[in-house]
Coordinates of C-alpha atoms in Angstrom, one line a residue:
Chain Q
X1 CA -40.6 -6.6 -16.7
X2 CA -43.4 -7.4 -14.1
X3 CA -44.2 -6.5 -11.8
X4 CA -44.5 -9.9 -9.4
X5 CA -42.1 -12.4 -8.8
X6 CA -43.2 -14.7 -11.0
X7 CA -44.7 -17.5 -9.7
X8 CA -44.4 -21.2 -8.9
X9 CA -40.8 -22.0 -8.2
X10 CA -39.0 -20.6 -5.5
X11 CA -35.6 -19.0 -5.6
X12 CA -32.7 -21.4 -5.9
X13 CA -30.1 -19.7 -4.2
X14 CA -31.7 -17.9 -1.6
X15 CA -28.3 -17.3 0.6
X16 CA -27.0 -15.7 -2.7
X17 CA -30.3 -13.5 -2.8
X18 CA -30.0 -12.7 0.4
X19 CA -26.5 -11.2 0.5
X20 CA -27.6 -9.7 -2.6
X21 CA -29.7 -7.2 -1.4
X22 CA -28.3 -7.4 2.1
X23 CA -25.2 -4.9 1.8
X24 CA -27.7 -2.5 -1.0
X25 CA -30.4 -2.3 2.3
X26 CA -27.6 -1.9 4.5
X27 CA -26.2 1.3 2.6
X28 CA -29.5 2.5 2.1
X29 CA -30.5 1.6 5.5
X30 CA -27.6 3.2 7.9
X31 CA -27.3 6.3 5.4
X32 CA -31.0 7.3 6.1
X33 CA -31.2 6.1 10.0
X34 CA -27.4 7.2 11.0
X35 CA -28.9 10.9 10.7
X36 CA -30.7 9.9 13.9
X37 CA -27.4 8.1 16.1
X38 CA -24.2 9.8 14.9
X39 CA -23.1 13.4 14.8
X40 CA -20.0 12.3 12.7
X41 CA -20.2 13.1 9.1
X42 CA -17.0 11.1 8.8
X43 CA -18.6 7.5 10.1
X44 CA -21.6 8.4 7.6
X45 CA -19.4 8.3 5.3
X46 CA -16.6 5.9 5.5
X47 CA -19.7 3.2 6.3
X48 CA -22.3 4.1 3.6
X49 CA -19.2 4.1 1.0
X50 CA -17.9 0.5 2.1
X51 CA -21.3 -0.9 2.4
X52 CA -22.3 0.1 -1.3
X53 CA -18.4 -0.7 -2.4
X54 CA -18.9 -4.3 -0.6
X55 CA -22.2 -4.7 -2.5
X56 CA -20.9 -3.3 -6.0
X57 CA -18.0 -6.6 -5.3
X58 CA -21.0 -9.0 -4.2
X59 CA -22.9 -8.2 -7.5
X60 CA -20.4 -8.1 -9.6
X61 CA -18.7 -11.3 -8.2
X62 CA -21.0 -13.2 -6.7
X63 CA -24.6 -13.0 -7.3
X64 CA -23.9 -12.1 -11.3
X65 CA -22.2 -15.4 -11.6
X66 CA -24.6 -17.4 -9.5
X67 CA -28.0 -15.6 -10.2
X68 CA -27.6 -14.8 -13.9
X69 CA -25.0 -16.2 -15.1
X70 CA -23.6 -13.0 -16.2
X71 CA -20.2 -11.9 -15.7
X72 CA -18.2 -8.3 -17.2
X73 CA -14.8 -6.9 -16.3
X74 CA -11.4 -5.1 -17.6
X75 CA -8.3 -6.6 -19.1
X76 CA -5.2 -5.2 -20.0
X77 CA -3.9 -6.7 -23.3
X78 CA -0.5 -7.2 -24.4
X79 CA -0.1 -4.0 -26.2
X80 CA -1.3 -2.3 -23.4
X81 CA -4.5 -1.5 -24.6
X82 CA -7.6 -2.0 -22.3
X83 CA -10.7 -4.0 -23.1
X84 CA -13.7 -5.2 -21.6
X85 CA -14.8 -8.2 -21.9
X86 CA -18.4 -9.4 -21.2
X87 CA -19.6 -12.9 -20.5
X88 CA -22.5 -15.4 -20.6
X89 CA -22.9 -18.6 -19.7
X90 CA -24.0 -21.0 -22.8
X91 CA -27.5 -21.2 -23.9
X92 CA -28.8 -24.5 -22.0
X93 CA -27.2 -23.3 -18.3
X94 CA -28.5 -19.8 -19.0
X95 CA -33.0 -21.1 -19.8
X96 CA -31.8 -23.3 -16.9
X97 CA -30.7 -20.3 -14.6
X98 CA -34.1 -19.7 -11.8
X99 CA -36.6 -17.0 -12.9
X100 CA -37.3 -15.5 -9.3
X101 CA -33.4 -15.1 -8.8
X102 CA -32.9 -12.9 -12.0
X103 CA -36.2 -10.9 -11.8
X104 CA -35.1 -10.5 -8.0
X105 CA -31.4 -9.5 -9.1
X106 CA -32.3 -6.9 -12.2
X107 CA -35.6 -5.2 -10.3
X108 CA -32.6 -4.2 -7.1
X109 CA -30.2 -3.1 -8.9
X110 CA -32.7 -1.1 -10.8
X111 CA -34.5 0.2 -7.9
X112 CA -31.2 0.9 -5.8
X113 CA -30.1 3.6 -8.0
X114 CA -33.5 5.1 -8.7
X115 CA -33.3 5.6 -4.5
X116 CA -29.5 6.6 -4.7
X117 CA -31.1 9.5 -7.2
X118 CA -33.9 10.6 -5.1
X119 CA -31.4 11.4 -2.2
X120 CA -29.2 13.0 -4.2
X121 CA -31.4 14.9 -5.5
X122 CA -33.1 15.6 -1.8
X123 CA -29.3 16.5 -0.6
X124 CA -29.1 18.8 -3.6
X125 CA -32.3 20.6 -2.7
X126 CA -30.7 21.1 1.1
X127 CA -27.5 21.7 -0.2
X128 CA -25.4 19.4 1.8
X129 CA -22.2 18.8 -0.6
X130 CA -21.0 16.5 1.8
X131 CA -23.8 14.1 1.8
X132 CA -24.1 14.5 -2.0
X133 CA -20.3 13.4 -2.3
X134 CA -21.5 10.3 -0.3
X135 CA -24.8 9.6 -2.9
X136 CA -22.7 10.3 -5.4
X137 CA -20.3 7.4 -4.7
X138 CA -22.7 5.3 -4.1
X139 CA -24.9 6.2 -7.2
X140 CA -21.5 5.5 -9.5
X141 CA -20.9 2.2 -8.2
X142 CA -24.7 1.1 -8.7
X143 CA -24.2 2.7 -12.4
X144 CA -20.8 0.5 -12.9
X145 CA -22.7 -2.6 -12.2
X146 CA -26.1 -1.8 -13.9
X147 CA -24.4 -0.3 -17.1
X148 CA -21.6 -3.4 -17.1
X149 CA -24.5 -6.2 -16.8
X150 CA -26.8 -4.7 -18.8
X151 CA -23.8 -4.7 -21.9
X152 CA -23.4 -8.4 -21.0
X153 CA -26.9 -9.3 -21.1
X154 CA -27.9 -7.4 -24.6
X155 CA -24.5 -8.8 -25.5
X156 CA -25.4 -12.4 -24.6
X157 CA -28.5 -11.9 -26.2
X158 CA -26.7 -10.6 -30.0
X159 CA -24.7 -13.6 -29.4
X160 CA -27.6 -16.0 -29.0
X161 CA -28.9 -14.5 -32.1
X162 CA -25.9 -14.5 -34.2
X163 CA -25.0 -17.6 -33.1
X164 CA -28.3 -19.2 -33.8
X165 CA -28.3 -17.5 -37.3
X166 CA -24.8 -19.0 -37.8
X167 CA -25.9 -22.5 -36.8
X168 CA -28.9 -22.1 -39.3
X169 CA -26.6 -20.8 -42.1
X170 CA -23.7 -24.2 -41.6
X171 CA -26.6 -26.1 -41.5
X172 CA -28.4 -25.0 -44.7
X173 CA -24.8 -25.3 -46.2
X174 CA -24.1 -28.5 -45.2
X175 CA -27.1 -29.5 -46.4
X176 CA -26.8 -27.9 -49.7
X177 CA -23.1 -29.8 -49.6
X178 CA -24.8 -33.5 -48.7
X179 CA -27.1 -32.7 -51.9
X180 CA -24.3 -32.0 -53.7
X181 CA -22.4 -34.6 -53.0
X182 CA -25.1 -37.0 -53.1
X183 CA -25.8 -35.9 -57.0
Chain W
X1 CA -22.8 -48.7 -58.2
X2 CA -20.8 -45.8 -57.0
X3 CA -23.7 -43.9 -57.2
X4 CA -25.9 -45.9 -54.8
X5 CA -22.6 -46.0 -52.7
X6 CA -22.5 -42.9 -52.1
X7 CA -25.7 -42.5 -51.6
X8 CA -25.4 -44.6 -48.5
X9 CA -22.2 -43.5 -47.5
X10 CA -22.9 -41.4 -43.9
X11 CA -21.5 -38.3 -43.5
X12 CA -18.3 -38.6 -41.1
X13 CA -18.8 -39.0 -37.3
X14 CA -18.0 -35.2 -36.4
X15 CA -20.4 -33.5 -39.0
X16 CA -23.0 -35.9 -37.7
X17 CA -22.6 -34.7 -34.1
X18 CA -22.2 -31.3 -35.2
X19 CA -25.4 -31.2 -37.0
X20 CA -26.9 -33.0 -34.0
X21 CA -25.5 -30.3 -31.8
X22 CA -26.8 -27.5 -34.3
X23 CA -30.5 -29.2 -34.5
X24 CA -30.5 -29.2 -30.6
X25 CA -29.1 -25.6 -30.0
X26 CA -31.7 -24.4 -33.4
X27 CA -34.5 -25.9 -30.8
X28 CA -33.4 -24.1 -28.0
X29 CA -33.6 -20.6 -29.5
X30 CA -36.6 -21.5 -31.2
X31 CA -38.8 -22.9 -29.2
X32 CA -37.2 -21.2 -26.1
X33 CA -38.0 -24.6 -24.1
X34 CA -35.7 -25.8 -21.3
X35 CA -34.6 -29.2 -22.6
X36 CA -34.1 -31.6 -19.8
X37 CA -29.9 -31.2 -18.9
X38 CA -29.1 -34.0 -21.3
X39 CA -25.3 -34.5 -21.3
X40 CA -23.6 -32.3 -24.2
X41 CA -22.9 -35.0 -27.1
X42 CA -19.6 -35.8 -28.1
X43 CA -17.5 -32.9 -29.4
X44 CA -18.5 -30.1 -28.1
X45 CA -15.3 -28.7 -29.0
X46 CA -16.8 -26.7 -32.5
X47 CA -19.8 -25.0 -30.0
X48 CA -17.6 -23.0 -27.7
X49 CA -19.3 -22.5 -24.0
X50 CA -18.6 -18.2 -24.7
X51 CA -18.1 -18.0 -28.2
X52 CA -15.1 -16.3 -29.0
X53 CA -16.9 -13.5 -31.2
X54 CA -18.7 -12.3 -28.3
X55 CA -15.8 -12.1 -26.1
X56 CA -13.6 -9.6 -27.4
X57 CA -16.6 -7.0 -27.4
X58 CA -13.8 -4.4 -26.6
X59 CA -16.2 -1.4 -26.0
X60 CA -15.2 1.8 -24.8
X61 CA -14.8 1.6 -20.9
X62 CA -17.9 3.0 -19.5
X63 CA -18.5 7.0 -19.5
X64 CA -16.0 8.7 -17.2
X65 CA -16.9 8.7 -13.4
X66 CA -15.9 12.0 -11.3
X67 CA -15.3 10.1 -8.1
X68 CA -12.3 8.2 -8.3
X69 CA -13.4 5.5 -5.9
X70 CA -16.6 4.6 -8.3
X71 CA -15.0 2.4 -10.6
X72 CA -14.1 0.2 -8.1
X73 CA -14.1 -2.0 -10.6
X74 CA -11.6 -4.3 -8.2
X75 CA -11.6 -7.7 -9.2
X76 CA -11.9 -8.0 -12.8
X77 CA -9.3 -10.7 -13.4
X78 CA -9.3 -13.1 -10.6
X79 CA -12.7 -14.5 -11.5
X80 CA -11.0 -16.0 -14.5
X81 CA -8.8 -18.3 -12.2
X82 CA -12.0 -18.3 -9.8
X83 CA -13.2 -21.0 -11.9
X84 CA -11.2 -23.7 -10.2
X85 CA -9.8 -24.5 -13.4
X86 CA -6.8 -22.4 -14.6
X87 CA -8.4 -22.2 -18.3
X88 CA -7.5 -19.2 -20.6
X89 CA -11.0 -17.2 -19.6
X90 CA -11.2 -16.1 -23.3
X91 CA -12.6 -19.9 -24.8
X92 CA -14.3 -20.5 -21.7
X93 CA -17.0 -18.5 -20.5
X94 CA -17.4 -20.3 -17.0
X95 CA -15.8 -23.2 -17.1
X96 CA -18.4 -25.5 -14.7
X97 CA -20.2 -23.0 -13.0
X98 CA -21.9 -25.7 -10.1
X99 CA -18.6 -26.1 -8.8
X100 CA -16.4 -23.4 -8.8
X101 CA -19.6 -21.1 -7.2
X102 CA -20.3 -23.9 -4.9
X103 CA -16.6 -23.0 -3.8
X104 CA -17.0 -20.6 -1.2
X105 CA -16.8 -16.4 -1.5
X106 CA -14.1 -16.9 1.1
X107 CA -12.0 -17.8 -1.9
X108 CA -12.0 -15.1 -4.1
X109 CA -11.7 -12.9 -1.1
X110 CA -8.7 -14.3 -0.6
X111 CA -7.5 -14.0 -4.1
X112 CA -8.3 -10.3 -4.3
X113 CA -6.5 -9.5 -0.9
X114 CA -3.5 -11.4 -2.1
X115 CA -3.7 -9.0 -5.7
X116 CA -3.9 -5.9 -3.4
X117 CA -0.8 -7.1 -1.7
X118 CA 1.2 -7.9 -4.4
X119 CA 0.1 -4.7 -6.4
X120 CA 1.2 -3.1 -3.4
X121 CA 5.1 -4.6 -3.3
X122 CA 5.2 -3.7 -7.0
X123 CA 4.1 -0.3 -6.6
X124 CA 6.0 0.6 -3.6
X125 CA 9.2 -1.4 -2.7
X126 CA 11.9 -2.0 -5.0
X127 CA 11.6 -5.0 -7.3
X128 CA 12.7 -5.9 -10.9
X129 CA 9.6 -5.7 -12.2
X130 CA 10.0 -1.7 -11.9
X131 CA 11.9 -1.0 -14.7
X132 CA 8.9 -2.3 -17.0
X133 CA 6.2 -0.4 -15.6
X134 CA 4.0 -1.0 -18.4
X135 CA 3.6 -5.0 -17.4
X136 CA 4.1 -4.3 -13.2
X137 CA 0.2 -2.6 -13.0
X138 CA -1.5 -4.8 -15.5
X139 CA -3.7 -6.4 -13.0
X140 CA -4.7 -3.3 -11.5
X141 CA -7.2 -2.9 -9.1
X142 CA -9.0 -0.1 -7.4
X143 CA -9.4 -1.6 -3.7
X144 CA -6.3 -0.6 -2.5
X145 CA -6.3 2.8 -3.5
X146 CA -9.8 2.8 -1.6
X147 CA -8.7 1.5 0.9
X148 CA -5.3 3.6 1.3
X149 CA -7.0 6.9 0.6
X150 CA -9.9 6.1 3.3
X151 CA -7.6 5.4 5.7
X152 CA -5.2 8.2 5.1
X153 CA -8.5 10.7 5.1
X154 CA -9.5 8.6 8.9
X155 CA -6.3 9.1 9.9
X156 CA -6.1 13.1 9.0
X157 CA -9.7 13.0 10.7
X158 CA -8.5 11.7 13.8
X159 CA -5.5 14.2 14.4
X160 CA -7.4 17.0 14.2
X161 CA -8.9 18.1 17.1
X162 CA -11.7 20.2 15.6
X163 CA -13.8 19.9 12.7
X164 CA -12.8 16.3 12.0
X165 CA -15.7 15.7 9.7
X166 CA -14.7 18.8 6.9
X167 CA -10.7 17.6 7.4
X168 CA -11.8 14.1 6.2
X169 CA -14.5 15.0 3.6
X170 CA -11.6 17.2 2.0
X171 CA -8.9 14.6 2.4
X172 CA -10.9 12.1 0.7
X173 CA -12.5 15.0 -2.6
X174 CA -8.9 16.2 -2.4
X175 CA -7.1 12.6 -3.1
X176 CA -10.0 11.5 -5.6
X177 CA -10.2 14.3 -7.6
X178 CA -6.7 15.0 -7.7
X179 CA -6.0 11.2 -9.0
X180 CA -8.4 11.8 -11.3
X181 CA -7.0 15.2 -12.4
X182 CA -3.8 13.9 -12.4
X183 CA -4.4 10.8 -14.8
X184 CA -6.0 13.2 -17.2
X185 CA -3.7 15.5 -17.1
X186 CA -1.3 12.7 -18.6
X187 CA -3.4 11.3 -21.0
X188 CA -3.7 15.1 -22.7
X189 CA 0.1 15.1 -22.7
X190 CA -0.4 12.4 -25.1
X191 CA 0.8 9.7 -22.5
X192 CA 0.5 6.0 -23.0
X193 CA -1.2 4.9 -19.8
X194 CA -4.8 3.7 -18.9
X195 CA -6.9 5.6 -16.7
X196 CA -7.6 3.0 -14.5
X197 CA -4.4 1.5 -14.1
X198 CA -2.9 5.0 -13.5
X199 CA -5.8 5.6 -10.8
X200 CA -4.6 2.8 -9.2
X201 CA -1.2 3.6 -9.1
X202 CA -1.8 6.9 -7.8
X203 CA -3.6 5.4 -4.9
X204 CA -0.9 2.9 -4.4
X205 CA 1.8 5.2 -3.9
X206 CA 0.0 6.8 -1.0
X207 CA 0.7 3.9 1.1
X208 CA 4.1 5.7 2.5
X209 CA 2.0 9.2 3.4
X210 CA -0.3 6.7 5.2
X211 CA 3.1 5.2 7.0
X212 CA 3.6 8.6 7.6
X213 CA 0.6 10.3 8.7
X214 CA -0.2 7.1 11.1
X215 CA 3.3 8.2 12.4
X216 CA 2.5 11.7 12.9
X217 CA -0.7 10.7 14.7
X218 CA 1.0 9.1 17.3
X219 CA 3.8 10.9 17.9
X220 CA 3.1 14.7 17.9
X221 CA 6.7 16.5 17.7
X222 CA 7.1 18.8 15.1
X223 CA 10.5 17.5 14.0
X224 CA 9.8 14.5 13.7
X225 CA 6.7 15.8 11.8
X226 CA 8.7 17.0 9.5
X227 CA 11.2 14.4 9.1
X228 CA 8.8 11.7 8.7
X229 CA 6.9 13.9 6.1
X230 CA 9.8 14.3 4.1
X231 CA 11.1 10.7 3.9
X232 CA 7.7 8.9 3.2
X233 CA 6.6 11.7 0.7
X234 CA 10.1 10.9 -1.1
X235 CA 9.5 7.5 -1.1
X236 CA 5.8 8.2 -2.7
X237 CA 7.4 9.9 -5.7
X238 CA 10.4 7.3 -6.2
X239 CA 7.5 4.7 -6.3
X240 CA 5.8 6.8 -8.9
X241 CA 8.3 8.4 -10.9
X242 CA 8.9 5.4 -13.5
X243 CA 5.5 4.5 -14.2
X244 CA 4.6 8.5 -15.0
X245 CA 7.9 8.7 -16.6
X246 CA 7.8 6.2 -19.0
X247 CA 4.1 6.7 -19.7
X248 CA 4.6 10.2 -21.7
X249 CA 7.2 11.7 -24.2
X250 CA 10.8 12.1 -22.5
X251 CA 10.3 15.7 -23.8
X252 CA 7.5 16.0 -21.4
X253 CA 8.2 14.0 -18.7
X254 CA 8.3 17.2 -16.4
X255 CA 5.1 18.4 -17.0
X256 CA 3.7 15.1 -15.9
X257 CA 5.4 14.7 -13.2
X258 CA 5.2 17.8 -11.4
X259 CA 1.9 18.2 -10.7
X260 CA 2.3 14.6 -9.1
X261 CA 4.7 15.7 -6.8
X262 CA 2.9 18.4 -6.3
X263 CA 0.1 16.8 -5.1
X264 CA 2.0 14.8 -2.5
X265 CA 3.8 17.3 -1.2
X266 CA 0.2 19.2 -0.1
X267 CA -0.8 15.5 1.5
X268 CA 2.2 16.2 3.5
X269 CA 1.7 19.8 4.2
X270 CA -1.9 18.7 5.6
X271 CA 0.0 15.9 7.4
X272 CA 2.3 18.4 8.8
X273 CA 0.1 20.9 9.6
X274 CA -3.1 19.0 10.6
X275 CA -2.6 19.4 15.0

């Protein structure tokens, strides 16, 4: 992973992008600067939490769809048992999909919950359990969405593998069968 | 004769596609290039969009999360149907992506507010579906609960007239952990139940204490405190009662339950008592 965007085209869904990041620098934002306006612990809190639970829906819904063409979530089967299933799109739409939106997309939810750890750790230091409860919530639902697309991506990635390997095998043996046949 | 024919004889339309499909797809990973989008050839029907390998990738839900509003994992299964298309979403990974995303956000909005609400009438008002609790939660989500529990901790907030910020703070750890607690507590019992789905129903069954304590906030007799509290926190544990009943061992059905009940009757003391 670079550093850089990488260069050349420009990002394809920049609305997407924006709201992407948008509710993540909100949370970040008004937990750091609400020190300064509000007394209330409570308005801290309720705020900071919906901003980072509106922006754990927007990743998980919106901008994994559209940005990377990634997509994880939770059934419950017929015998009751749960499962998660992970999604990709197919090969072609996924080289397709625009390089500055994923590298944008992975390097903020990566760098999100490196920042959601620093303050907890800073709150930890000062002992504040009650702004520690609020990283904490925050951290978690960065975690869900990091640790759910990264299983997707690695996943998609296996599949691309296997799948290529498959193709390669059904073709060597069709092959082998066409000899065959043609003897 | 027959051997020249056969010689000459080409292989049968679908193998021919398929092995044009298979040379195209073996240049892709290859050569990692982006072909130009050509239209797919004929039947794509043998080269699944998801392959159905990858989708049952049942791994274990992610490691357990103390907070019981972090795995707001709230919308899992409406994207399926978000794709426009009602297609089974296990053969087909997006469907068309251009146009069901070009479909506005406003739509699965809508979709996951209209889940919330019919969670909620399963949950908490009578309907058929109760006696079968095992099917009523299966699309369970956690935004209600979030929402309910939030709300229930504002409202706490706002009736007390001093230290409004530690009366919230503890509403909210209180409610979360003891959901949390509580859903272990019958999974060790050996209960049948998944831990989100028995999150979720936790939180829904705090929408009568929210009925309540918004009552109690605007009307301050005691009495009618008390009264309130009583009938909404009887109508939180009738709306639980089958789903933790039926989840454990008949034999141990108490032991679940109690620390349930327990649990809602405290909400109500801290209703009740909260001036």
């Amino acid at each position: 992973m670079d550093l850089n965007p990488p260069p050349g085209e420009n990002y394809a869904n920049p609305r997407i992008c924006f709201f992407h990041v948008l509710f993540k620098a909100g949370a970040l934002a008004f937990y750091i600067l609400s020190a300064l306006f509000f007394d209330s612990f409570v308005i801290i809190f309720v705020v900071t939490v919906l901003l980072s639970a509106l922006d754990f829906w927007v990743v998980k819904n919106v901008s994994g769809r559209i940005l990377v063409g990634l997509r994880w979530w939770n059934e419950i089967d017929d015998d009751g048992e749960s499962v998660w299933k992970f999604e990709c799109l197919d090969q072609e739409s996924l080289a397709r999909m625009n390089k500055k939106d994923s590298w944008l997309f992975w390097w903020t939810l990566y760098l999100t919950a490196v920042i959601w750890i620093f303050f907890g750790i800073f709150s930890l230091i000062r002992f504040q359990a009650d702004y520690l409860l609020v990283v904490g919530v925050s951290l978690t639902l960065s975690i869900a969405n990091i640790v759910g697309f990264t299983k997707c991506r690695k996943d998609a990635k296996k599949q691309i593998q296997q799948f290529a390997s498959q193709t390669i095998a059904n073709r060597f043996s069709s092959t082998i069968q066409s000899a065959f046949s043609a003897v | 004769m027959a051997h020249n024919e056969r010689d000459t004889v080409p292989l049968n339309q679908s193998s021919q596609s398929d092995i044009d499909e298979i040379e195209n797809l073996i240049n892709y990973s290859v050569q990692s290039t982006v072909l130009p989008a050509q239209p797919p050839s004929p039947p794509r029907a043998s080269i699944p969009v998801s392959s159905s390998p990858f989708i049952q990738s049942s791994l274990p839900p992610p490691p357990q999360k103390p907070a019981f509003v972090a795995p707001a994992v709230p919308p899992p299964v409406s994207n399926r149907s978000s794709n426009g298309q009602q297609q089974p979403s296990s053969m087909t990974g997006f469907g068309s992506p251009p146009n069901t995303l070009t479909e506005p956000v406003w739509d699965t909005v809508k979709r996951d507010l209209s889940r919330i609400v019919s969670n909620l009438k399963l949950v908490v008002f009578p309907n058929p579906f109760r006696e079968d609790p095992g099917k009523a939660l299966r699309d369970w989500d956690l935004w209600g609960p979030f929402f309910f529990i939030v709300f229930l901790g504002l409202t706490l907030s706002w009736s007390a007239s001093v230290k409004k910020s530690e009366v919230f703070a503890v509403a909210f750890a209180l409610l979360a952990t003891g959901a949390v607690i509580l859903t272990l507590n019958v999974l060790l019992l050996g209960g049948h139940i998944i831990f989100f789905q028995s999150l979720s129903l936790l939180g829904y069954c705090l929408f009568p204490l929210d009925v309540g304590a918004l009552i109690c906030m605007l009307k301050d007799n005691v009495i009618l405190k008390i009264v309130v509290v009583c009938v909404t926190l009887a109508w939180s544990s009738w709306a639980a009662y089958p789903f933790i009943s039926m989840a454990v061992n008949p034999r141990r059905k108490a032991l679940a339950l109690y620390p349930v009940l327990l649990m809602y009757v405290s909400v109500g003391f801290l209703i009740i008592a909260i001036d």
